PDB file of C-alpha atoms and ligand atoms in Angstrom:
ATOM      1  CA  UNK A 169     -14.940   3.735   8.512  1.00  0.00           C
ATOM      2  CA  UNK A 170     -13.464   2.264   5.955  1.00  0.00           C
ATOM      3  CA  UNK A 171     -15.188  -0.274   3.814  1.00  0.00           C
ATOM      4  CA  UNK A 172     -13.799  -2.551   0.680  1.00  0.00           C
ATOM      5  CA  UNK A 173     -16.441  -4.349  -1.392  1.00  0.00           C
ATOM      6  CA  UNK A 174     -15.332  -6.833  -3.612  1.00  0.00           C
ATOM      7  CA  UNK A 175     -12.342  -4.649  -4.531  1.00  0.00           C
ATOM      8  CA  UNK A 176      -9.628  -5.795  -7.056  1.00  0.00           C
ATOM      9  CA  UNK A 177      -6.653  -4.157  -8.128  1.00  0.00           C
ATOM     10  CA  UNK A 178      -5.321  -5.147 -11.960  1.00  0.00           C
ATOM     11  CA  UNK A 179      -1.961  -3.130 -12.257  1.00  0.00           C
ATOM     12  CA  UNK A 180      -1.451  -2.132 -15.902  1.00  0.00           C
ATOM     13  CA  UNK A 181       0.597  -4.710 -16.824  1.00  0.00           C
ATOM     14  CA  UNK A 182      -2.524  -7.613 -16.264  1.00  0.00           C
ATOM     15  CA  UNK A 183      -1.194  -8.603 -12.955  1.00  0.00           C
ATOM     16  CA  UNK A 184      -3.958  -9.008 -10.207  1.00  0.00           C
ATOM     17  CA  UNK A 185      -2.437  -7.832  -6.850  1.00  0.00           C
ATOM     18  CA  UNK A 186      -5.654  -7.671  -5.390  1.00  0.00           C
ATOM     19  CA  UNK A 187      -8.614 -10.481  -5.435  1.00  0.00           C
ATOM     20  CA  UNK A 188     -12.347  -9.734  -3.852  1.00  0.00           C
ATOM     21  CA  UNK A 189     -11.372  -8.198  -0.713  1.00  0.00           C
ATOM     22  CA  UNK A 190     -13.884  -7.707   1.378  1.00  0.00           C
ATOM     23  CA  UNK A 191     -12.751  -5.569   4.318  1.00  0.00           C
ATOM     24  CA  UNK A 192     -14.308  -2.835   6.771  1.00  0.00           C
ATOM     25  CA  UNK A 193     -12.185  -1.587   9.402  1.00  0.00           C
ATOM     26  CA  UNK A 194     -13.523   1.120  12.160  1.00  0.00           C
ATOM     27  CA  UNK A 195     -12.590   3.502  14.806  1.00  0.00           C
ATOM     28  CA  UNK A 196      -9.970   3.211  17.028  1.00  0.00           C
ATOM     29  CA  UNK A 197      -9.080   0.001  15.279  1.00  0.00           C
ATOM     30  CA  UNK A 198      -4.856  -1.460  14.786  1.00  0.00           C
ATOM     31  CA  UNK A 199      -4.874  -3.600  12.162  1.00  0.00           C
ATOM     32  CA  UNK A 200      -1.522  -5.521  10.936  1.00  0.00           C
ATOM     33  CA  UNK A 201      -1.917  -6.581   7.480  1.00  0.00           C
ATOM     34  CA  UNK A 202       0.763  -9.772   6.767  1.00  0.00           C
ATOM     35  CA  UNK A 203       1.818 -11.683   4.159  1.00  0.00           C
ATOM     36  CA  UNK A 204       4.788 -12.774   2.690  1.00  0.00           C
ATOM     37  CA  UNK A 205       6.646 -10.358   0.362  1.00  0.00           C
ATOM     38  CA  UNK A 206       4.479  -9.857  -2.837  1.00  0.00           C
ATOM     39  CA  UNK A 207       1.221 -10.752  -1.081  1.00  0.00           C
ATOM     40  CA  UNK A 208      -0.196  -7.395  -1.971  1.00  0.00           C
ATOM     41  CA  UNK A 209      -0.407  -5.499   1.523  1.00  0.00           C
ATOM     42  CA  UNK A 210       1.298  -2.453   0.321  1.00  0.00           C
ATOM     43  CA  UNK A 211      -1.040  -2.536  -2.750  1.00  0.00           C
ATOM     44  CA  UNK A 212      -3.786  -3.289  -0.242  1.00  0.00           C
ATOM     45  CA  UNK A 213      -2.960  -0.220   1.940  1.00  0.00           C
ATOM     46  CA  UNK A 214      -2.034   2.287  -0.917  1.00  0.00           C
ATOM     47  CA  UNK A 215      -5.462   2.130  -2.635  1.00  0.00           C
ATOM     48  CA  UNK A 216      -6.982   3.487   0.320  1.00  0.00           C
ATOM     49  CA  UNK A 217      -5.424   6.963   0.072  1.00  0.00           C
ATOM     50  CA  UNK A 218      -5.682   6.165  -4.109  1.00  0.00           C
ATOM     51  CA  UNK A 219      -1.783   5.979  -3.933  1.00  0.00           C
ATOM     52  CA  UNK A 220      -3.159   3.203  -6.208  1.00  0.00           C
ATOM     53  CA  UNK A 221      -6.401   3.484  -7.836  1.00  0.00           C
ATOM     54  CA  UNK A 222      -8.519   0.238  -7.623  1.00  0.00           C
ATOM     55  CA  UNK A 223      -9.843  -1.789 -11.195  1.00  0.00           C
ATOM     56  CA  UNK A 224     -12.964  -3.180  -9.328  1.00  0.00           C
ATOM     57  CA  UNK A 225     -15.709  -3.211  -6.742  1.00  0.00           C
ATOM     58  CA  UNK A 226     -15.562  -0.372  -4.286  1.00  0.00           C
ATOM     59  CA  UNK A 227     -13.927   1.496  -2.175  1.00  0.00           C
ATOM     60  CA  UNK A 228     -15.579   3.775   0.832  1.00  0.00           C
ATOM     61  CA  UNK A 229     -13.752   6.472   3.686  1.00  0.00           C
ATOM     62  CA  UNK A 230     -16.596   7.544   5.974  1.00  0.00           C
ATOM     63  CA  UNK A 231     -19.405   6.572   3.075  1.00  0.00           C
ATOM     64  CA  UNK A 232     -17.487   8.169   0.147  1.00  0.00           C
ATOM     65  CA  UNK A 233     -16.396   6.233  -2.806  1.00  0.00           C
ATOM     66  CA  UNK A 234     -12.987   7.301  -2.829  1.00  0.00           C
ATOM     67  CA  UNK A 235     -12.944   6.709  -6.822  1.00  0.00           C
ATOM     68  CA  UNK A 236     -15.279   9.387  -7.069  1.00  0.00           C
ATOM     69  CA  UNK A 237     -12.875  12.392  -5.712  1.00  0.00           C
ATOM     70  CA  UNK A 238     -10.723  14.049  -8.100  1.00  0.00           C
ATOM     71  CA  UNK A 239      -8.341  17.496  -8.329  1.00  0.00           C
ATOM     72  CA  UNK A 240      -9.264  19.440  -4.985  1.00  0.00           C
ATOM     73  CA  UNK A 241     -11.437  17.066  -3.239  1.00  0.00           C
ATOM     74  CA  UNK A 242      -8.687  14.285  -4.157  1.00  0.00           C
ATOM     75  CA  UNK A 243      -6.428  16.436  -2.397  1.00  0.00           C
ATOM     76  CA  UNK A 244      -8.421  17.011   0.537  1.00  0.00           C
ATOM     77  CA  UNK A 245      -9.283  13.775   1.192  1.00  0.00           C
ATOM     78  CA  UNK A 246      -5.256  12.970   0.995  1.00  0.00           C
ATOM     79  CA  UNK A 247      -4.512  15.256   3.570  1.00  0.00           C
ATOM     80  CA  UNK A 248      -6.332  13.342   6.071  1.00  0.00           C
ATOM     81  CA  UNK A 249      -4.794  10.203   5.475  1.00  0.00           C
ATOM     82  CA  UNK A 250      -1.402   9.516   7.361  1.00  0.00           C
ATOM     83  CA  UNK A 251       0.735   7.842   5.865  1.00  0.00           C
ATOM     84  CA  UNK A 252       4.312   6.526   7.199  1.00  0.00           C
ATOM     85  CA  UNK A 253       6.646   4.753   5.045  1.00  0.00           C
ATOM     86  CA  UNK A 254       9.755   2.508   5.819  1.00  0.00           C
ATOM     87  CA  UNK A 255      12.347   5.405   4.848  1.00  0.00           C
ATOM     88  CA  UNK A 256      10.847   8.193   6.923  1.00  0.00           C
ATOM     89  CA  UNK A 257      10.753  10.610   4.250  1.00  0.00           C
ATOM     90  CA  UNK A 258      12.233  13.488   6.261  1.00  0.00           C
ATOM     91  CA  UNK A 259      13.802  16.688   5.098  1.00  0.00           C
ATOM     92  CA  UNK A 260      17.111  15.588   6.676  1.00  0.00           C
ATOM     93  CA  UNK A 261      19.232  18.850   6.639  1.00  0.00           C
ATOM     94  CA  UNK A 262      16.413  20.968   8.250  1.00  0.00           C
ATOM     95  CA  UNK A 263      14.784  20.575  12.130  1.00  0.00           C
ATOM     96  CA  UNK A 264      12.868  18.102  12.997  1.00  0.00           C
ATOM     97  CA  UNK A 265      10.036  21.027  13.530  1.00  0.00           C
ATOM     98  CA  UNK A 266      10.289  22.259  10.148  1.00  0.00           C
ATOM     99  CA  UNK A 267       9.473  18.870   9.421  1.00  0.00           C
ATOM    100  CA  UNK A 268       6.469  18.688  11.185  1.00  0.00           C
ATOM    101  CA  UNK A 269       5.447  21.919  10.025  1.00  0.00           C
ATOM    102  CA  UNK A 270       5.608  20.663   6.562  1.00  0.00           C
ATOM    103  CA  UNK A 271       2.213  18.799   7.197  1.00  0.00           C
ATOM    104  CA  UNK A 272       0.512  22.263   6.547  1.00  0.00           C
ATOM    105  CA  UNK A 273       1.937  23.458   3.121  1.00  0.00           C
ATOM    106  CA  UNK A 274      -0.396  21.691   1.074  1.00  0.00           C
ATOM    107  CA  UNK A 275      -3.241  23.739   2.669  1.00  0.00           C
ATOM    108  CA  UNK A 276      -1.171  27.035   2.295  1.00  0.00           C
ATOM    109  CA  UNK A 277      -1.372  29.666  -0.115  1.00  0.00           C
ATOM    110  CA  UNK A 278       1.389  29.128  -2.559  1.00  0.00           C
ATOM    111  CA  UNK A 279       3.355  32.531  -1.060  1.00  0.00           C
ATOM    112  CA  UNK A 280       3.061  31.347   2.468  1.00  0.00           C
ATOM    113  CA  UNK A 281       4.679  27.767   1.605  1.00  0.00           C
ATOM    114  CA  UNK A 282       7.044  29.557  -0.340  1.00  0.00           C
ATOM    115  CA  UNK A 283       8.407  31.505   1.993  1.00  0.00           C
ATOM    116  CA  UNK A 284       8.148  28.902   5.198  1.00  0.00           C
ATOM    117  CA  UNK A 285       5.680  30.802   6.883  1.00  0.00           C
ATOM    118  CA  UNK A 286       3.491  29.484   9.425  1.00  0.00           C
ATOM    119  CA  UNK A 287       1.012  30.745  11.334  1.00  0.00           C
ATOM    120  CA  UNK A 288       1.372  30.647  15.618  1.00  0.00           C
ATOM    121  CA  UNK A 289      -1.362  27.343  15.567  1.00  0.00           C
ATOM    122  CA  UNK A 290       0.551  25.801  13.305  1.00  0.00           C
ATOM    123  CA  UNK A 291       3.591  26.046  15.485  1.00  0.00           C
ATOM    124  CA  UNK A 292       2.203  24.964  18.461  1.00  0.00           C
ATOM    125  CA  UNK A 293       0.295  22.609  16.702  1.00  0.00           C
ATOM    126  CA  UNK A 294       3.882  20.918  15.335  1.00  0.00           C
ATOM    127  CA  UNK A 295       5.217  20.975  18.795  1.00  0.00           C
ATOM    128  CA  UNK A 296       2.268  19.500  20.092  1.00  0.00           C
ATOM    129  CA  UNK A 297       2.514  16.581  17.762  1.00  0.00           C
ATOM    130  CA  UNK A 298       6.147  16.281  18.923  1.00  0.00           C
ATOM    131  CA  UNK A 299       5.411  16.161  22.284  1.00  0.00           C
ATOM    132  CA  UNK A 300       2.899  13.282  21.931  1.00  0.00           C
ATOM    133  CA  UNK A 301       5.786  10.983  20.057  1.00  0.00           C
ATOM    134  CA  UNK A 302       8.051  11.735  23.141  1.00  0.00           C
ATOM    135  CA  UNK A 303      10.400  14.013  20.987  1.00  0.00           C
ATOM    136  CA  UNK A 304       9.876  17.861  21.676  1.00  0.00           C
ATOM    137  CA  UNK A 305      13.330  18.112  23.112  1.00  0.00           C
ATOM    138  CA  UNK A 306      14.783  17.269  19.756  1.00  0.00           C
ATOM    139  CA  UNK A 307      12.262  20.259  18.018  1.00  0.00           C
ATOM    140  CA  UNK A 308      15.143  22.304  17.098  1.00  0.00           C
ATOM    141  CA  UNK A 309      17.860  19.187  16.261  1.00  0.00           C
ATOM    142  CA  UNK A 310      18.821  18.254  12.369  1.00  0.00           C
ATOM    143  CA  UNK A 311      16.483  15.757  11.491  1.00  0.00           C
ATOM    144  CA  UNK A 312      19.427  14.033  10.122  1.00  0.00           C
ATOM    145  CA  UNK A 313      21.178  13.877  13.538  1.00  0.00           C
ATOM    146  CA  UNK A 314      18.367  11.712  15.100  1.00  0.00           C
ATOM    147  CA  UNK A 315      18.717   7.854  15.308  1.00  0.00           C
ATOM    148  CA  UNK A 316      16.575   6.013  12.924  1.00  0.00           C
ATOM    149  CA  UNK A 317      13.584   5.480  15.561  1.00  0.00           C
ATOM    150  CA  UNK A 318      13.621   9.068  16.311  1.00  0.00           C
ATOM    151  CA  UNK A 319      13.511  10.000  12.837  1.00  0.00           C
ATOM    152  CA  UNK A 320      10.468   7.842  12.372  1.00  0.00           C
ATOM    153  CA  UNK A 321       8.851   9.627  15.500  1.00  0.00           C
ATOM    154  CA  UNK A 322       9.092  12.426  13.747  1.00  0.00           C
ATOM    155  CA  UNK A 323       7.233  11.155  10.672  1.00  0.00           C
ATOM    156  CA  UNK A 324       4.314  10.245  13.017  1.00  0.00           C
ATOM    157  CA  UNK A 325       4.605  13.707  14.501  1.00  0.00           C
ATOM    158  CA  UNK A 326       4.417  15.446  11.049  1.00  0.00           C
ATOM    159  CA  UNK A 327       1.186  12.548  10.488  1.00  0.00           C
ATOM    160  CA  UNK A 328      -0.306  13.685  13.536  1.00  0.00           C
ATOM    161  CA  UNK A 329      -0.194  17.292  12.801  1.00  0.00           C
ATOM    162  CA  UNK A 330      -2.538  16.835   9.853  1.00  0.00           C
ATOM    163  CA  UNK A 331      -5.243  15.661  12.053  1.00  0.00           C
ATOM    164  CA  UNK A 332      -5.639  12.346  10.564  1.00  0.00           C
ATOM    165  CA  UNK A 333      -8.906  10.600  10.153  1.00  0.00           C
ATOM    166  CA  UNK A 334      -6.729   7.374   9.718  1.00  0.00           C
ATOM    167  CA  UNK A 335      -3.094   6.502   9.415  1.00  0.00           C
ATOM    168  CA  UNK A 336      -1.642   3.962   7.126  1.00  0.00           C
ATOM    169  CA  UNK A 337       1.859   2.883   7.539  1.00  0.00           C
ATOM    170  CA  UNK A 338       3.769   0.671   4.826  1.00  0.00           C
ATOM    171  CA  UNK A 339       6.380  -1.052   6.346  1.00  0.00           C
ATOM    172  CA  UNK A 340       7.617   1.150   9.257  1.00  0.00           C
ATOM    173  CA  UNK A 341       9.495  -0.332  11.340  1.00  0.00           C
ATOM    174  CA  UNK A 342      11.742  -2.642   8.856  1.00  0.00           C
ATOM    175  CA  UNK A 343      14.461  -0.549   8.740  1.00  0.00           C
ATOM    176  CA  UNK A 344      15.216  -0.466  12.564  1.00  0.00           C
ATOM    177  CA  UNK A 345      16.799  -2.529  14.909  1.00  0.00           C
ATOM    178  CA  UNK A 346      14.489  -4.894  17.018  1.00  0.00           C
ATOM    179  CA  UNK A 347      14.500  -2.372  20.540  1.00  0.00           C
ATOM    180  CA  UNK A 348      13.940   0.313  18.163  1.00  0.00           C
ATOM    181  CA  UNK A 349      11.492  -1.268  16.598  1.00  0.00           C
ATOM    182  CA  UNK A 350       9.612  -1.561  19.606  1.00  0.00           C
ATOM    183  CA  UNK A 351       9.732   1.633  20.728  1.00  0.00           C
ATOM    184  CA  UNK A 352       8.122   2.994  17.788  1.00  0.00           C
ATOM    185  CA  UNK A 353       5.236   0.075  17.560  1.00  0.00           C
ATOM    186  CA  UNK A 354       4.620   1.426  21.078  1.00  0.00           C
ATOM    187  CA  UNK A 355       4.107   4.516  20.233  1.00  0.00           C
ATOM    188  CA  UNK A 356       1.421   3.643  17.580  1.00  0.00           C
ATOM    189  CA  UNK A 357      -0.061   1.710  19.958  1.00  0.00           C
ATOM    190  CA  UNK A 358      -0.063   4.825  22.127  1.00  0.00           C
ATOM    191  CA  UNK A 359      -1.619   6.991  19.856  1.00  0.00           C
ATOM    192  CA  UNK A 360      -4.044   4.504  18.586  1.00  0.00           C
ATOM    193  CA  UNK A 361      -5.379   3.915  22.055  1.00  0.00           C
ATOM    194  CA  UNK A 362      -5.325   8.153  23.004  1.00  0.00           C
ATOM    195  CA  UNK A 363      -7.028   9.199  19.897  1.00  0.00           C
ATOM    196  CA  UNK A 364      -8.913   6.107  18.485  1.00  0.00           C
ATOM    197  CA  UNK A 365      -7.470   6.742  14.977  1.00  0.00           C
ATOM    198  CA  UNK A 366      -7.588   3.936  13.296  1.00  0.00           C
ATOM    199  CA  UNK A 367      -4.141   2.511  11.973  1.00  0.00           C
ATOM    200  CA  UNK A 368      -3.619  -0.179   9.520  1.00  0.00           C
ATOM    201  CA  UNK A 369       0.133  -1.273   9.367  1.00  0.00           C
ATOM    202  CA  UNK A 370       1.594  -3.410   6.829  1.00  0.00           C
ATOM    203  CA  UNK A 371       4.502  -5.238   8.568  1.00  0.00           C
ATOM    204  CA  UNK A 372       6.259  -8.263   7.642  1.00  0.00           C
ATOM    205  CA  UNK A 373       7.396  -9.346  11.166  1.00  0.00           C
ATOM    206  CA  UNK A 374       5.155 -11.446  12.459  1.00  0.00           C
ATOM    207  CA  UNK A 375       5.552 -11.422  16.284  1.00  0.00           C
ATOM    208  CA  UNK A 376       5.297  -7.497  16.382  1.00  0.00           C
ATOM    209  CA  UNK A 377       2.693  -7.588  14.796  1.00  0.00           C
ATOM    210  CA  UNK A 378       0.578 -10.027  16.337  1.00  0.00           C
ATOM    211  CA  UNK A 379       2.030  -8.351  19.986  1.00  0.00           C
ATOM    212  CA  UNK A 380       0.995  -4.758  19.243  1.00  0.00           C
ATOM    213  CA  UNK A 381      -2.119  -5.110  16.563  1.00  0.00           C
ATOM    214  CA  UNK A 382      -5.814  -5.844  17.790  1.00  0.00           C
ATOM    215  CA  UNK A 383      -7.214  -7.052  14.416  1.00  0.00           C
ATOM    216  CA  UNK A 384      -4.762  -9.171  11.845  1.00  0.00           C
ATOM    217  CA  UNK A 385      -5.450  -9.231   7.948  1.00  0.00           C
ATOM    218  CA  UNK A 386      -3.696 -12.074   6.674  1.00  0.00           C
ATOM    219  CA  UNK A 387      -3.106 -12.140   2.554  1.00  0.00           C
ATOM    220  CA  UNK A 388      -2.142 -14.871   0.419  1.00  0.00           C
ATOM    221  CA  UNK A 389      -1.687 -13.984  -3.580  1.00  0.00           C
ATOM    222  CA  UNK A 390      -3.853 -10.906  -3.341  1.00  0.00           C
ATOM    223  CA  UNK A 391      -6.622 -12.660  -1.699  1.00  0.00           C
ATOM    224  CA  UNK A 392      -7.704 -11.959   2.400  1.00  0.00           C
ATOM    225  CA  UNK A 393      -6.581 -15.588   3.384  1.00  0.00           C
ATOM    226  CA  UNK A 394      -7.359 -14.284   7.468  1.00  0.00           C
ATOM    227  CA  UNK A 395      -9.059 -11.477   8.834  1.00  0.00           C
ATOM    228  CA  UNK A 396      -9.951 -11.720  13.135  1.00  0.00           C
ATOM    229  CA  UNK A 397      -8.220 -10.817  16.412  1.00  0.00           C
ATOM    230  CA  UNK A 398      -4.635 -10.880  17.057  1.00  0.00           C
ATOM    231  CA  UNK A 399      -4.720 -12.892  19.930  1.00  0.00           C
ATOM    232  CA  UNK A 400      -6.345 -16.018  18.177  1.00  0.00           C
ATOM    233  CA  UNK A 401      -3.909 -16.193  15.584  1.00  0.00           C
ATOM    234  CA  UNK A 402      -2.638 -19.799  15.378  1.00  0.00           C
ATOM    235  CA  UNK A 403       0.259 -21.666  13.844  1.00  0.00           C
ATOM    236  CA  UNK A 404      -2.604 -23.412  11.593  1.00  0.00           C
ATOM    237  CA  UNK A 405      -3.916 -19.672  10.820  1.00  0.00           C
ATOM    238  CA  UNK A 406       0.287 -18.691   9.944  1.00  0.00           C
ATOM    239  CA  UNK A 407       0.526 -21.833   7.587  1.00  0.00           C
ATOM    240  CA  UNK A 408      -2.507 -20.640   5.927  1.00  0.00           C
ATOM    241  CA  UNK A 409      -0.771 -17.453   5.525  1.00  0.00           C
ATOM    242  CA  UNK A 410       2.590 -18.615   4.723  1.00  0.00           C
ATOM    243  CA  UNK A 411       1.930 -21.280   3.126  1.00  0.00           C
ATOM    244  CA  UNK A 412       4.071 -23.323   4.936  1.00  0.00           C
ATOM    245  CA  UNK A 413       2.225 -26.599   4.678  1.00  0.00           C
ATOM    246  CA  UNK A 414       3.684 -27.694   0.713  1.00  0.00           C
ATOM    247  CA  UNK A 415       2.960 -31.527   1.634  1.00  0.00           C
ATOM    248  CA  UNK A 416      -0.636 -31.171   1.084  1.00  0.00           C
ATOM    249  CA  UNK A 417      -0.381 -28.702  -2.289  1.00  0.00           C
ATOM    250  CA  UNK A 418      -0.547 -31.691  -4.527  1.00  0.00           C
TER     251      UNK A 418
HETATM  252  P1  LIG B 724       3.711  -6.769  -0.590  1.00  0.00           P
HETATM  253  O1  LIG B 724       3.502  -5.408  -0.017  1.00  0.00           O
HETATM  254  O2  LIG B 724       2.868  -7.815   0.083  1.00  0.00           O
HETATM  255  O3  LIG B 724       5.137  -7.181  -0.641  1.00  0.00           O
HETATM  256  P2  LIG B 724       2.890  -5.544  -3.082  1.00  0.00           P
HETATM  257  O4  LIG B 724       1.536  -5.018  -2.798  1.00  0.00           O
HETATM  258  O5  LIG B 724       4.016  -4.581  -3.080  1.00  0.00           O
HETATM  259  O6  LIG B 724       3.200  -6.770  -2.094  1.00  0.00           O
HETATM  260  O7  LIG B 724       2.873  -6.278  -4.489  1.00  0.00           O
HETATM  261  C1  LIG B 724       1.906  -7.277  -4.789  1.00  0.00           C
HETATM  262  C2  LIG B 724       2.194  -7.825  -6.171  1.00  0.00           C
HETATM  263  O8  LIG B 724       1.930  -6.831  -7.147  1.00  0.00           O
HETATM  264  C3  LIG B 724       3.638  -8.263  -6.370  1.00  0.00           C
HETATM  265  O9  LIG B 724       3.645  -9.456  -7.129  1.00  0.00           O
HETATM  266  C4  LIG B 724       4.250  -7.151  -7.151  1.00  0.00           C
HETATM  267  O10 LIG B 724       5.284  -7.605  -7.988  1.00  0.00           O
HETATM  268  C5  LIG B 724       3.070  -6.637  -7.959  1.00  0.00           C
HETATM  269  N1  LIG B 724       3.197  -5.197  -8.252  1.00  0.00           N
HETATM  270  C6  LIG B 724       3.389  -4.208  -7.377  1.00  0.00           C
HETATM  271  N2  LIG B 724       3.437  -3.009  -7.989  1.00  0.00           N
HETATM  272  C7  LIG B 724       3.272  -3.268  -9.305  1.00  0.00           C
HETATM  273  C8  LIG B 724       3.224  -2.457 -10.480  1.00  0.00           C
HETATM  274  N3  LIG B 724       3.343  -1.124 -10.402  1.00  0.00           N
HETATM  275  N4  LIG B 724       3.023  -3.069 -11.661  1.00  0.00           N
HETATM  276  C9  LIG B 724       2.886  -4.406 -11.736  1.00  0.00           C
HETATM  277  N5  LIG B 724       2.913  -5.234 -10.680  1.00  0.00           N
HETATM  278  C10 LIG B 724       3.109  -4.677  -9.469  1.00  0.00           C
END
């Protein structure tokens, strides 16, 4: 579970991205976090893995402050945090199961990552993931030879593989076309409902994410403007959001 308390987020230069947010998400949620650009979603969804480290109130994973972890238990806790970003991240001149397989080097000993060596599990661990995200045909392809939906399959593959206790994903389907798009949404929707991970997905298209998301988080100026089910979003709830509705501002 993850629970925010009153959490702000100052960034160093005195600007408040974040405003009292008061926000606990649980299994097996999919939550879409909107807003319109500078909002604060991505801030909102990178202090959870302390991608961003929050200025105020407090921040719990599963009942522990995340503030509190530093050096190895920092680390620990990162690896079970998926996260999936807009640009895939791949290693695009190597297969797409030596991408996956990267998910374990920051457990290895140093000689083992070194060298690319992986143990059987952690082989058929990789191709497992793959095979959940519809891709295992592709194990031994070029990452860089895969269309941009595939590639992003293979980012959740490589998530997957680190036996997430929650995935976060900034932005992941903005770079692909609208079938594509879909395709990939699906298969979070897929994985969310197979392994009750929760996922909290920061998306700036609106009908995708009311379509695919159970729970909406809707942010206005760093402050949680909405937060309820998908399916009773309203155009009234949107204009909140959006701010669509100048007339009445003055
Ligand atoms: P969104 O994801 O909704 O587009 P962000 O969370 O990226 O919004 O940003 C929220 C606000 O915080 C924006 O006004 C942005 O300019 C500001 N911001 C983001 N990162 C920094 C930073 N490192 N330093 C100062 N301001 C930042």
């Amino acid at each position: 579970m993850i629970e925010f308390k009153n959490v702000s987020k100052r960034y160093p230069n005195g600007f408040e991205a974040l405003k009292n947010i008061n926000l606990t998400i649980g299994e097996g949620e999919f939550v879409a976090v909107i807003g319109l650009s500078g909002a604060g979603k991505s801030t909102l969804i990178r202090t959870i893995n302390r991608m961003h480290d929050i200025t105020g109130g407090t921040l719990t994973v599963d009942g522990t402050d995340v503030m509190t972890l530093h050096g190895k238990s920092l680390r620990a806790f990162r690896r079970r945090i998926g996260m999936i970003f807009q640009s895939f991240n791949l290693i695009t001149r190597t297969t797409v199961v030596k991408n996956v397989l990267t998910a374990f080097v920051p457990g290895q000993p140093w000689w083992r990552a070194t060298l690319g060596i992986y143990t059987k599990e952690e082989k058929m661990k990789a191709l497992e993931a793959l095979d959940q995200v519809g891709i295992l045909d592709k194990a031994f392809v070029r990452a860089d030879q895969l269309s941009g939906g595939q590639q992003q399959r293979v980012a959740l593959a490589r998530t997957l593989a680190q036996n997430p206790q929650i995935i976060l994903a900034d932005e992941p389907v903005a770079s692909l076309d609208p079938v594509t798009a879909r395709q990939v949404m699906d298969d979070f929707r897929r994985i969310n409902q197979e392994t009750h991970i929760p996922i909290i997905i920061n998306i700036h298209h609106v009908e995708l994410a009311l379509q695919y998301a159970t729970r909406v988080v809707g942010i206005r100026e760093g402050e949680i403007v909405y937060d309820g089910p998908a399916d009773q979003v309203n155009q009234e709830t949107l204009d909140a959001i959006y701010q669509t509705k100048k007339e009445g501002a003055a």
